[in-house]
């Protein structure tokens, strides 16, 4: 999720805007509230954040955006409350914000909430879904297998050795730990006293890494299927043998690209509409029916899908 705030910029002392500003807002300070029966229609948007005044004291701000008004509040914070999440500022003593000379409640003459919600949307949820959401558990499994592979490789190079029939007093002292134990270092020769044939030295066979490698390959294929990403794009190895095979492999990715074009395209159209409403209200566009706008995306193909997405 991400948000764009659109509002005219008024020079000091002027009621005529000299430009229209689009500001990016991070989702940690914005909460969209949708109509209960329509996940596409915003009822209001809350913008809540913390700043510091000229004396370095923290101040919480809460602005509520409605289609017809903007309610502005503030609350001084102390050292305890400033550590709270912005969502916990329920009982901090909100007061109307009038420090800039305007009323705490400002009219919104545009009839549209001036915050646009960009969401990575694939269902009817009012919030977006991360592209990484379905990949987290699979990637964790791949990471775990990679750790197992490294441990197996270490045991292949330095196999676990054992010795039987030796009294602990006969073992050398480890200078680092002070314990009686054998150390396995390149070139080391172990010598023991006692009668011949009573001491046995051997080593344990390390696990075969081929099974782990095959499991990693299978998990990568699973990751590609779940995320609708061609395996050759994930691994960077190989390509399809023909154009037809390449198109078939990349078809799920292209479908995902087109889904994003619809989701984000709708948000861009709302942003355009809001800008046109503002420009018409302030006389920068003639009155009458709003001009139509459309979002033109460059066509995604098997050659450009990876780059565009």
Coordinates of N, CA and C in Angstrom, one line a residue, residues 36-280:
X36 N -18.8 0.5 4.3 CA -19.0 -0.9 4.8 C -19.5 -1.8 3.7
X37 N -20.2 -1.3 2.7 CA -20.7 -2.1 1.6 C -20.0 -1.9 0.3
X38 N -18.9 -1.2 0.3 CA -18.2 -1.0 -1.0 C -16.7 -0.8 -0.7
X39 N -15.9 -1.8 -1.0 CA -14.5 -1.7 -0.8 C -13.7 -0.8 -1.8
X40 N -14.5 -0.2 -2.7 CA -13.8 0.7 -3.7 C -14.1 2.2 -3.3
X41 N -15.0 2.4 -2.4 CA -15.4 3.8 -2.1 C -14.9 4.2 -0.7
X42 N -14.0 5.2 -0.7 CA -13.4 5.7 0.6 C -14.5 6.6 1.3
X43 N -14.6 6.3 2.6 CA -15.5 7.1 3.5 C -14.7 8.2 4.1
X44 N -13.5 7.9 4.5 CA -12.6 8.9 5.1 C -11.2 8.3 5.1
X45 N -10.2 9.2 5.3 CA -8.8 8.8 5.5 C -8.2 9.5 6.7
X46 N -7.6 8.7 7.5 CA -6.9 9.3 8.7 C -5.4 9.4 8.4
X47 N -4.8 10.5 8.6 CA -3.4 10.7 8.5 C -2.9 11.2 9.8
X48 N -2.0 10.4 10.4 CA -1.5 10.6 11.8 C 0.0 10.4 11.9
X49 N 0.7 11.4 12.4 CA 2.1 11.4 12.5 C 2.6 12.2 13.7
X50 N 3.9 12.1 13.9 CA 4.5 12.8 15.0 C 5.6 13.8 14.4
X51 N 5.6 15.0 14.9 CA 6.7 16.0 14.6 C 7.2 16.6 15.8
X52 N 8.1 17.5 15.7 CA 8.7 18.2 16.9 C 8.6 19.7 16.7
X53 N 8.3 20.4 17.8 CA 8.1 21.8 17.7 C 9.5 22.5 17.8
X54 N 9.5 23.9 17.9 CA 10.7 24.6 17.9 C 11.6 24.3 19.1
X55 N 10.9 23.9 20.2 CA 11.6 23.5 21.4 C 12.1 22.1 21.5
X56 N 11.8 21.4 20.4 CA 12.2 20.0 20.4 C 11.3 19.0 21.1
X57 N 10.1 19.5 21.4 CA 9.1 18.7 22.0 C 8.2 17.9 21.0
X58 N 8.0 16.7 21.2 CA 7.2 15.9 20.3 C 5.7 16.3 20.3
X59 N 5.1 16.3 19.1 CA 3.7 16.7 18.9 C 3.1 15.7 18.0
X60 N 1.9 15.2 18.4 CA 1.2 14.3 17.5 C 0.2 15.1 16.7
X61 N 0.0 14.7 15.4 CA -0.9 15.3 14.5 C -1.9 14.3 14.0
X62 N -3.2 14.6 13.9 CA -4.2 13.7 13.3 C -5.1 14.6 12.4
X63 N -5.1 14.2 11.1 CA -5.9 14.9 10.2 C -6.9 13.9 9.6
X64 N -8.2 14.2 9.6 CA -9.2 13.4 9.1 C -9.7 14.0 7.8
X65 N -9.6 13.3 6.7 CA -10.0 13.8 5.4 C -11.3 13.2 5.0
X66 N -12.3 14.0 4.7 CA -13.6 13.7 4.2 C -13.9 14.3 2.9
X67 N -14.9 13.9 2.1 CA -15.1 14.5 0.8 C -15.5 16.0 0.9
X68 N -16.0 16.4 2.1 CA -16.4 17.8 2.2 C -15.6 18.7 3.2
X69 N -14.7 18.0 4.0 CA -14.0 18.8 5.0 C -12.7 18.0 5.4
X70 N -11.8 18.8 6.1 CA -10.6 18.2 6.6 C -10.5 18.6 8.1
X71 N -10.6 17.7 9.0 CA -10.5 18.0 10.4 C -9.1 17.8 10.9
X72 N -8.5 18.9 11.6 CA -7.1 18.8 12.0 C -7.0 18.9 13.5
X73 N -6.2 18.0 14.0 CA -6.0 18.0 15.5 C -4.5 17.8 15.8
X74 N -4.2 18.2 17.0 CA -2.8 18.0 17.5 C -2.9 17.7 19.0
X75 N -1.8 17.1 19.5 CA -1.7 16.8 20.9 C -0.2 16.8 21.3
X76 N 0.2 17.6 22.3 CA 1.6 17.5 22.8 C 1.8 16.2 23.5
X77 N 3.0 15.6 23.3 CA 3.4 14.3 23.8 C 4.5 14.5 24.8
X78 N 4.6 13.5 25.7 CA 5.8 13.4 26.6 C 6.6 12.2 26.3
X79 N 7.6 12.0 27.1 CA 8.6 10.9 26.7 C 8.0 9.5 26.7
X80 N 6.9 9.3 27.5 CA 6.3 8.0 27.5 C 5.4 7.8 26.3
X81 N 4.6 8.8 26.0 CA 3.6 8.6 24.9 C 4.3 8.7 23.5
X82 N 5.5 9.4 23.4 CA 6.1 9.5 22.1 C 6.6 8.1 21.6
X83 N 6.8 7.2 22.6 CA 7.3 5.8 22.2 C 6.2 4.9 21.7
X84 N 5.0 5.4 21.9 CA 3.9 4.5 21.5 C 3.7 4.6 20.0
X85 N 3.1 3.5 19.4 CA 2.7 3.5 18.0 C 1.7 4.6 17.8
X86 N 1.7 5.2 16.5 CA 0.8 6.2 16.2 C -0.6 5.8 16.3
X87 N -0.9 4.4 16.2 CA -2.2 3.9 16.3 C -2.7 3.9 17.8
X88 N -1.8 4.1 18.8 CA -2.1 4.1 20.2 C -2.5 5.4 20.7
X89 N -2.5 6.5 19.9 CA -2.7 7.8 20.4 C -4.2 8.1 20.6
X90 N -4.9 7.3 21.3 CA -6.3 7.4 21.4 C -6.7 8.4 22.5
X91 N -6.1 8.4 23.6 CA -6.4 9.3 24.7 C -5.3 10.3 25.1
X92 N -4.8 10.9 24.1 CA -3.7 11.9 24.4 C -4.2 13.3 24.5
X93 N -5.5 13.5 24.4 CA -6.0 14.9 24.6 C -5.9 15.7 23.3
X94 N -6.6 15.3 22.3 CA -6.6 15.9 21.0 C -7.2 17.3 21.1
X95 N -6.6 18.3 20.4 CA -7.2 19.7 20.3 C -7.1 20.1 18.9
X96 N -8.0 21.0 18.5 CA -8.1 21.5 17.2 C -6.8 22.3 16.8
X97 N -6.2 22.0 15.6 CA -5.0 22.7 15.2 C -5.3 24.0 14.5
X98 N -4.9 25.1 15.1 CA -5.1 26.4 14.5 C -3.9 27.3 14.4
X99 N -2.7 26.6 14.7 CA -1.5 27.4 14.8 C -1.1 28.1 13.5
X100 N -1.6 27.6 12.3 CA -1.3 28.3 11.1 C -2.2 29.4 10.7
X101 N -3.1 29.8 11.6 CA -4.1 30.8 11.3 C -5.4 30.4 10.7
X102 N -5.5 29.1 10.4 CA -6.7 28.6 9.8 C -7.5 27.9 10.9
X103 N -8.8 27.7 10.6 CA -9.7 26.9 11.5 C -9.2 25.5 11.6
X104 N -9.6 24.8 12.7 CA -9.2 23.4 12.8 C -10.0 22.5 11.8
X105 N -11.1 23.0 11.3 CA -11.9 22.3 10.3 C -11.9 23.1 9.0
X106 N -11.2 22.6 8.0 CA -11.1 23.3 6.7 C -12.1 22.7 5.7
X107 N -12.8 23.5 5.0 CA -13.6 23.0 3.9 C -12.8 22.3 2.8
X108 N -13.4 21.2 2.3 CA -12.8 20.6 1.2 C -13.8 20.8 0.0
X109 N -13.6 21.8 -0.8 CA -14.5 22.2 -1.8 C -14.6 21.3 -3.1
X110 N -13.7 20.3 -3.1 CA -13.5 19.5 -4.3 C -14.5 18.2 -4.3
X111 N -15.1 17.9 -3.2 CA -16.1 16.8 -3.2 C -15.4 15.5 -3.3
X112 N -14.1 15.4 -3.1 CA -13.4 14.1 -3.2 C -12.2 14.1 -2.2
X113 N -12.0 13.0 -1.5 CA -11.0 12.9 -0.6 C -9.6 13.1 -1.3
X114 N -8.8 14.1 -0.8 CA -7.6 14.4 -1.6 C -6.4 13.5 -1.3
X115 N -6.7 12.2 -1.0 CA -5.6 11.2 -0.8 C -6.0 10.0 -1.6
X116 N -5.1 9.6 -2.5 CA -5.3 8.5 -3.4 C -4.6 7.2 -2.9
X117 N -5.3 6.1 -2.8 CA -4.8 4.9 -2.3 C -4.3 4.0 -3.5
X118 N -3.0 3.8 -3.5 CA -2.4 2.9 -4.5 C -2.2 1.5 -3.7
X119 N -2.8 0.5 -4.2 CA -2.7 -0.8 -3.5 C -2.5 -1.9 -4.5
X120 N -1.6 -2.8 -4.1 CA -1.3 -4.0 -4.9 C -2.4 -5.0 -4.7
X121 N -3.5 -4.8 -5.5 CA -4.7 -5.5 -5.2 C -5.0 -6.6 -6.1
X122 N -5.4 -7.8 -5.6 CA -5.8 -9.0 -6.3 C -7.1 -9.5 -5.9
X123 N -7.7 -9.0 -4.9 CA -9.0 -9.5 -4.4 C -9.9 -8.3 -4.0
X124 N -10.9 -8.6 -3.2 CA -11.8 -7.6 -2.7 C -11.4 -6.9 -1.4
X125 N -10.2 -7.2 -0.9 CA -9.8 -6.6 0.3 C -9.6 -5.1 0.1
X126 N -9.9 -4.3 1.1 CA -9.6 -2.8 1.0 C -8.1 -2.5 1.0
X127 N -7.3 -3.4 1.4 CA -5.9 -3.2 1.5 C -5.1 -4.0 0.4
X128 N -3.9 -3.6 0.1 CA -3.1 -4.3 -0.9 C -2.4 -5.5 -0.3
X129 N -1.8 -6.3 -1.1 CA -1.1 -7.5 -0.7 C 0.3 -7.5 -1.3
X130 N 1.3 -7.7 -0.5 CA 2.7 -7.7 -0.9 C 2.9 -8.8 -2.0
X131 N 3.7 -8.5 -3.0 CA 4.1 -9.5 -4.0 C 4.9 -10.6 -3.3
X132 N 5.5 -10.3 -2.1 CA 6.3 -11.3 -1.4 C 5.6 -12.2 -0.5
X133 N 4.3 -11.9 -0.3 CA 3.5 -12.5 0.8 C 3.5 -14.1 0.6
X134 N 3.2 -14.6 -0.6 CA 3.2 -16.0 -0.9 C 4.6 -16.6 -0.9
X135 N 5.6 -15.8 -1.0 CA 7.0 -16.3 -1.2 C 7.7 -16.5 0.2
X136 N 7.2 -15.9 1.2 CA 8.0 -15.9 2.5 C 8.3 -17.3 3.0
X137 N 7.3 -18.1 3.1 CA 7.5 -19.5 3.7 C 8.4 -20.3 2.8
X138 N 8.2 -20.2 1.5 CA 9.0 -21.0 0.6 C 10.4 -20.5 0.6
X139 N 10.6 -19.2 0.7 CA 12.0 -18.7 0.7 C 12.7 -19.1 2.0
X140 N 11.9 -19.1 3.1 CA 12.5 -19.6 4.4 C 13.0 -21.1 4.3
X141 N 12.2 -21.9 3.6 CA 12.5 -23.3 3.4 C 13.8 -23.4 2.5
X142 N 13.9 -22.6 1.5 CA 15.1 -22.6 0.6 C 16.3 -22.2 1.5
X143 N 16.2 -21.1 2.3 CA 17.3 -20.7 3.1 C 17.7 -21.8 4.1
X144 N 16.7 -22.5 4.7 CA 17.1 -23.6 5.6 C 17.8 -24.7 4.8
X145 N 17.4 -25.1 3.6 CA 18.1 -26.1 2.8 C 19.5 -25.6 2.5
X146 N 19.6 -24.3 2.2 CA 21.0 -23.8 1.9 C 21.9 -23.9 3.1
X147 N 21.4 -23.7 4.3 CA 22.2 -23.9 5.5 C 22.6 -25.3 5.6
X148 N 21.6 -26.2 5.4 CA 21.9 -27.7 5.5 C 23.0 -28.1 4.5
X149 N 22.9 -27.5 3.3 CA 23.9 -27.8 2.3 C 25.3 -27.4 2.7
X150 N 25.4 -26.2 3.3 CA 26.7 -25.7 3.7 C 27.3 -26.6 4.8
X151 N 26.4 -27.0 5.7 CA 26.9 -27.9 6.8 C 27.3 -29.3 6.2
X152 N 26.6 -29.8 5.3 CA 27.0 -31.0 4.6 C 28.3 -30.9 3.9
X153 N 28.5 -29.7 3.2 CA 29.8 -29.5 2.5 C 30.9 -29.4 3.5
X154 N 30.7 -28.8 4.7 CA 31.8 -28.7 5.7 C 32.2 -30.1 6.2
X155 N 31.1 -31.0 6.4 CA 31.4 -32.3 6.8 C 32.1 -33.2 5.7
X156 N 31.8 -32.8 4.5 CA 32.5 -33.5 3.4 C 34.0 -33.2 3.4
X157 N 34.3 -31.9 3.7 CA 35.7 -31.5 3.7 C 36.4 -31.9 5.0
X158 N 35.7 -31.8 6.2 CA 36.2 -32.2 7.5 C 35.3 -33.1 8.1
X159 N 35.4 -34.4 7.8 CA 34.5 -35.4 8.2 C 34.6 -35.6 9.7
X160 N 33.5 -36.0 10.3 CA 33.5 -36.2 11.8 C 34.3 -37.5 12.1
X161 N 35.3 -37.4 12.9 CA 36.2 -38.5 13.3 C 35.9 -39.0 14.7
X162 N 36.3 -40.2 14.9 CA 36.1 -40.7 16.3 C 37.2 -41.7 16.6
X163 N 37.4 -41.9 17.9 CA 38.5 -42.8 18.4 C 38.0 -43.5 19.6
X164 N 38.3 -44.8 19.6 CA 37.8 -45.6 20.8 C 39.0 -46.3 21.4
X165 N 38.9 -46.7 22.6 CA 40.0 -47.5 23.3 C 41.1 -46.6 23.8
X166 N 40.8 -45.3 24.0 CA 41.8 -44.4 24.6 C 41.3 -43.8 25.9
X167 N 42.2 -43.9 26.9 CA 41.8 -43.2 28.1 C 41.9 -41.7 27.9
X168 N 41.1 -40.9 28.6 CA 41.1 -39.5 28.5 C 42.4 -38.9 28.8
X169 N 43.2 -39.5 29.7 CA 44.5 -38.9 30.1 C 45.5 -38.9 29.0
X170 N 45.3 -39.9 28.0 CA 46.2 -40.0 26.9 C 45.9 -38.9 25.8
X171 N 44.8 -38.3 25.9 CA 44.5 -37.3 24.8 C 45.2 -36.0 25.1
X172 N 45.6 -35.3 24.0 CA 46.3 -34.0 24.2 C 45.3 -33.0 24.8
X173 N 45.9 -32.0 25.4 CA 45.1 -30.9 25.9 C 44.9 -29.8 24.9
X174 N 43.7 -29.4 24.7 CA 43.4 -28.3 23.8 C 43.8 -27.0 24.4
X175 N 44.7 -26.3 23.9 CA 45.2 -25.0 24.5 C 44.1 -23.9 24.6
X176 N 43.1 -24.0 23.7 CA 42.1 -23.0 23.7 C 41.0 -23.3 24.8
X177 N 40.7 -24.6 25.0 CA 39.6 -24.9 25.9 C 40.1 -25.5 27.2
X178 N 41.4 -26.0 27.2 CA 41.9 -26.6 28.4 C 41.4 -28.0 28.7
X179 N 40.6 -28.5 27.7 CA 40.1 -29.9 27.9 C 40.9 -30.9 27.1
X180 N 40.8 -32.1 27.6 CA 41.5 -33.3 27.0 C 40.6 -33.7 25.8
X181 N 41.1 -33.4 24.6 CA 40.3 -33.8 23.4 C 41.2 -33.8 22.2
X182 N 40.7 -34.5 21.2 CA 41.4 -34.5 19.9 C 41.0 -33.3 19.1
X183 N 42.0 -32.8 18.3 CA 41.7 -31.7 17.3 C 41.9 -32.2 15.9
X184 N 41.1 -31.8 15.0 CA 41.2 -32.3 13.6 C 41.7 -31.1 12.8
X185 N 43.0 -31.1 12.5 CA 43.6 -30.1 11.7 C 44.4 -30.7 10.5
X186 N 44.5 -30.0 9.4 CA 45.3 -30.6 8.3 C 46.7 -30.9 8.7
X187 N 47.1 -32.1 8.4 CA 48.5 -32.5 8.7 C 48.7 -33.1 10.1
X188 N 47.7 -33.1 11.0 CA 47.8 -33.6 12.3 C 48.0 -35.1 12.3
X189 N 48.8 -35.6 13.2 CA 49.0 -37.1 13.3 C 48.7 -37.4 14.8
X190 N 47.8 -38.3 15.0 CA 47.4 -38.7 16.3 C 48.2 -39.9 16.7
X191 N 48.8 -39.8 17.9 CA 49.7 -40.9 18.4 C 49.1 -41.3 19.8
X192 N 49.0 -42.6 20.1 CA 48.5 -43.1 21.4 C 49.4 -44.2 21.9
X193 N 49.5 -44.2 23.2 CA 50.3 -45.3 23.8 C 49.4 -46.6 23.9
X194 N 49.9 -47.5 24.7 CA 49.1 -48.8 24.9 C 49.5 -49.8 23.8
X195 N 48.9 -51.0 24.0 CA 49.2 -52.1 23.2 C 48.6 -51.9 21.8
X196 N 49.3 -52.4 20.8 CA 48.8 -52.3 19.4 C 47.5 -53.0 19.2
X197 N 46.7 -52.4 18.4 CA 45.4 -53.1 18.1 C 44.3 -52.7 19.1
X198 N 44.6 -52.1 20.2 CA 43.5 -51.7 21.1 C 42.9 -50.3 20.8
X199 N 43.5 -49.5 20.0 CA 43.0 -48.2 19.7 C 42.4 -48.2 18.3
X200 N 41.2 -47.7 18.1 CA 40.6 -47.7 16.8 C 40.2 -46.2 16.5
X201 N 40.6 -45.8 15.3 CA 40.3 -44.5 14.8 C 39.5 -44.6 13.5
X202 N 38.4 -43.9 13.4 CA 37.6 -43.9 12.2 C 36.9 -42.6 11.9
X203 N 36.1 -42.6 10.9 CA 35.4 -41.3 10.6 C 34.0 -41.7 10.1
X204 N 33.0 -40.7 10.3 CA 31.7 -40.9 9.9 C 31.5 -40.4 8.5
X205 N 30.6 -41.1 7.8 CA 30.4 -40.7 6.4 C 29.5 -39.5 6.3
X206 N 29.8 -38.5 5.6 CA 29.0 -37.3 5.5 C 27.8 -37.6 4.6
X207 N 26.8 -36.8 4.8 CA 25.5 -36.9 4.0 C 25.8 -36.6 2.6
X208 N 25.0 -37.2 1.7 CA 25.2 -36.9 0.2 C 24.4 -35.6 -0.1
X209 N 25.1 -34.6 -0.6 CA 24.5 -33.3 -0.8 C 23.5 -33.3 -2.0
X210 N 23.5 -34.4 -2.8 CA 22.7 -34.3 -4.0 C 21.2 -34.3 -3.7
X211 N 20.8 -34.9 -2.6 CA 19.4 -34.8 -2.2 C 19.0 -33.4 -1.8
X212 N 19.9 -32.7 -1.1 CA 19.6 -31.3 -0.7 C 19.5 -30.4 -1.9
X213 N 20.5 -30.6 -2.8 CA 20.5 -29.8 -4.1 C 19.2 -30.0 -4.9
X214 N 18.7 -31.3 -4.9 CA 17.5 -31.6 -5.6 C 16.3 -30.9 -4.9
X215 N 16.3 -30.9 -3.6 CA 15.2 -30.3 -2.8 C 15.2 -28.7 -3.1
X216 N 16.4 -28.1 -3.1 CA 16.5 -26.7 -3.4 C 15.9 -26.4 -4.8
X217 N 16.3 -27.2 -5.8 CA 15.7 -27.0 -7.1 C 14.2 -27.1 -7.2
X218 N 13.7 -28.1 -6.4 CA 12.2 -28.3 -6.4 C 11.5 -27.1 -5.7
X219 N 12.1 -26.6 -4.7 CA 11.5 -25.5 -4.0 C 11.6 -24.2 -4.8
X220 N 12.7 -24.0 -5.6 CA 12.7 -22.9 -6.5 C 11.7 -23.0 -7.6
X221 N 11.4 -24.2 -8.1 CA 10.3 -24.4 -9.0 C 9.0 -24.0 -8.4
X222 N 8.8 -24.5 -7.2 CA 7.6 -24.2 -6.4 C 7.4 -22.7 -6.2
X223 N 8.5 -22.0 -5.9 CA 8.5 -20.5 -5.7 C 8.1 -19.8 -7.0
X224 N 8.6 -20.3 -8.1 CA 8.3 -19.8 -9.4 C 6.8 -19.9 -9.8
X225 N 6.3 -21.1 -9.4 CA 4.8 -21.3 -9.7 C 3.9 -20.4 -8.9
X226 N 4.3 -20.4 -7.6 CA 3.4 -19.6 -6.6 C 3.5 -18.1 -6.9
X227 N 4.6 -17.6 -7.3 CA 4.8 -16.2 -7.6 C 4.5 -15.8 -9.0
X228 N 4.2 -16.8 -9.8 CA 4.0 -16.6 -11.3 C 5.2 -15.9 -11.9
X229 N 6.4 -16.4 -11.6 CA 7.6 -15.8 -12.1 C 8.3 -16.9 -12.9
X230 N 8.7 -16.7 -14.1 CA 9.4 -17.8 -14.8 C 10.7 -18.2 -14.1
X231 N 11.0 -19.5 -14.1 CA 12.1 -20.0 -13.3 C 13.4 -19.4 -13.8
X232 N 13.6 -19.2 -15.1 CA 14.8 -18.6 -15.6 C 15.0 -17.2 -15.2
X233 N 13.9 -16.5 -14.9 CA 14.1 -15.1 -14.3 C 14.5 -15.2 -12.9
X234 N 14.0 -16.1 -12.1 CA 14.4 -16.3 -10.7 C 15.9 -16.7 -10.6
X235 N 16.3 -17.6 -11.4 CA 17.6 -18.2 -11.2 C 18.7 -17.5 -12.1
X236 N 18.2 -16.9 -13.2 CA 19.1 -16.3 -14.2 C 19.8 -17.3 -15.0
X237 N 19.3 -18.5 -15.0 CA 20.0 -19.6 -15.8 C 19.1 -20.1 -16.9
X238 N 19.6 -20.1 -18.1 CA 18.9 -20.7 -19.2 C 17.7 -19.9 -19.7
X239 N 17.1 -20.4 -20.8 CA 16.0 -19.7 -21.4 C 15.2 -20.8 -22.1
X240 N 14.0 -20.4 -22.6 CA 13.2 -21.4 -23.3 C 13.8 -21.7 -24.7
X241 N 13.5 -22.9 -25.2 CA 14.1 -23.3 -26.5 C 13.5 -22.6 -27.7
X242 N 12.3 -22.0 -27.6 CA 11.7 -21.4 -28.7 C 10.9 -20.2 -28.2
X243 N 10.5 -19.4 -29.2 CA 9.6 -18.3 -28.8 C 8.3 -18.7 -28.2
X244 N 7.7 -19.8 -28.8 CA 6.5 -20.3 -28.2 C 6.6 -20.8 -26.8
X245 N 7.7 -21.5 -26.5 CA 7.9 -22.0 -25.2 C 8.2 -20.8 -24.2
X246 N 8.9 -19.8 -24.7 CA 9.1 -18.6 -23.8 C 7.8 -17.9 -23.5
X247 N 7.0 -17.7 -24.5 CA 5.7 -17.1 -24.3 C 4.8 -17.9 -23.3
X248 N 4.9 -19.2 -23.4 CA 4.1 -20.0 -22.4 C 4.7 -19.9 -21.0
X249 N 6.0 -19.9 -20.9 CA 6.6 -19.8 -19.6 C 6.3 -18.4 -18.9
X250 N 6.3 -17.4 -19.7 CA 6.1 -16.0 -19.2 C 4.7 -15.5 -19.1
X251 N 3.8 -16.4 -19.6 CA 2.3 -16.0 -19.6 C 1.8 -15.6 -18.2
X252 N 2.1 -16.4 -17.2 CA 1.6 -16.0 -15.9 C 2.2 -14.7 -15.4
X253 N 3.4 -14.4 -15.7 CA 4.0 -13.1 -15.3 C 3.4 -12.0 -16.0
X254 N 3.1 -12.2 -17.3 CA 2.4 -11.2 -18.1 C 1.0 -10.9 -17.6
X255 N 0.3 -12.0 -17.1 CA -1.0 -11.8 -16.5 C -0.9 -11.0 -15.3
X256 N 0.1 -11.2 -14.5 CA 0.3 -10.4 -13.3 C 0.6 -9.0 -13.6
X257 N 1.4 -8.7 -14.6 CA 1.7 -7.3 -15.0 C 0.4 -6.6 -15.4
X258 N -0.5 -7.3 -16.2 CA -1.7 -6.7 -16.6 C -2.6 -6.4 -15.4
X259 N -2.6 -7.3 -14.4 CA -3.4 -7.1 -13.2 C -3.0 -5.8 -12.5
X260 N -1.7 -5.6 -12.4 CA -1.1 -4.4 -11.8 C -1.5 -3.2 -12.5
X261 N -1.5 -3.3 -13.9 CA -1.8 -2.1 -14.7 C -3.3 -1.7 -14.4
X262 N -4.2 -2.7 -14.2 CA -5.5 -2.3 -13.9 C -5.6 -1.7 -12.5
X263 N -5.0 -2.3 -11.5 CA -5.1 -1.9 -10.1 C -4.5 -0.5 -10.0
X264 N -3.2 -0.3 -10.4 CA -2.6 1.0 -10.3 C -3.2 2.0 -11.3
X265 N -3.6 1.5 -12.5 CA -4.2 2.4 -13.4 C -5.5 3.1 -12.9
X266 N -6.3 2.4 -12.1 CA -7.5 3.0 -11.5 C -7.1 4.1 -10.5
X267 N -6.0 3.8 -9.8 CA -5.6 4.9 -8.8 C -5.1 6.1 -9.6
X268 N -4.3 5.9 -10.7 CA -3.8 7.0 -11.4 C -5.0 7.8 -12.1
X269 N -6.0 7.1 -12.5 CA -7.2 7.8 -13.0 C -7.9 8.6 -12.0
X270 N -8.0 8.1 -10.7 CA -8.6 8.9 -9.6 C -7.7 10.1 -9.4
X271 N -6.4 10.0 -9.4 CA -5.5 11.1 -9.2 C -5.7 12.2 -10.3
X272 N -5.8 11.7 -11.5 CA -6.0 12.7 -12.6 C -7.3 13.4 -12.4
X273 N -8.4 12.7 -12.1 CA -9.7 13.3 -11.9 C -9.6 14.3 -10.8
X274 N -9.0 14.0 -9.7 CA -8.8 15.0 -8.6 C -8.1 16.3 -9.0
X275 N -7.0 16.1 -9.8 CA -6.3 17.3 -10.3 C -7.2 18.1 -11.2
X276 N -7.9 17.5 -12.1 CA -8.8 18.2 -13.0 C -9.9 19.0 -12.2
X277 N -10.5 18.3 -11.2 CA -11.5 19.0 -10.3 C -10.9 20.2 -9.7
X278 N -9.7 20.1 -9.1 CA -9.0 21.3 -8.5 C -8.8 22.4 -9.5
X279 N -8.2 22.0 -10.7 CA -7.9 23.0 -11.7 C -9.2 23.7 -12.2
X280 N -10.2 23.0 -12.3 CA -11.5 23.6 -12.8 C -12.0 24.5 -11.7

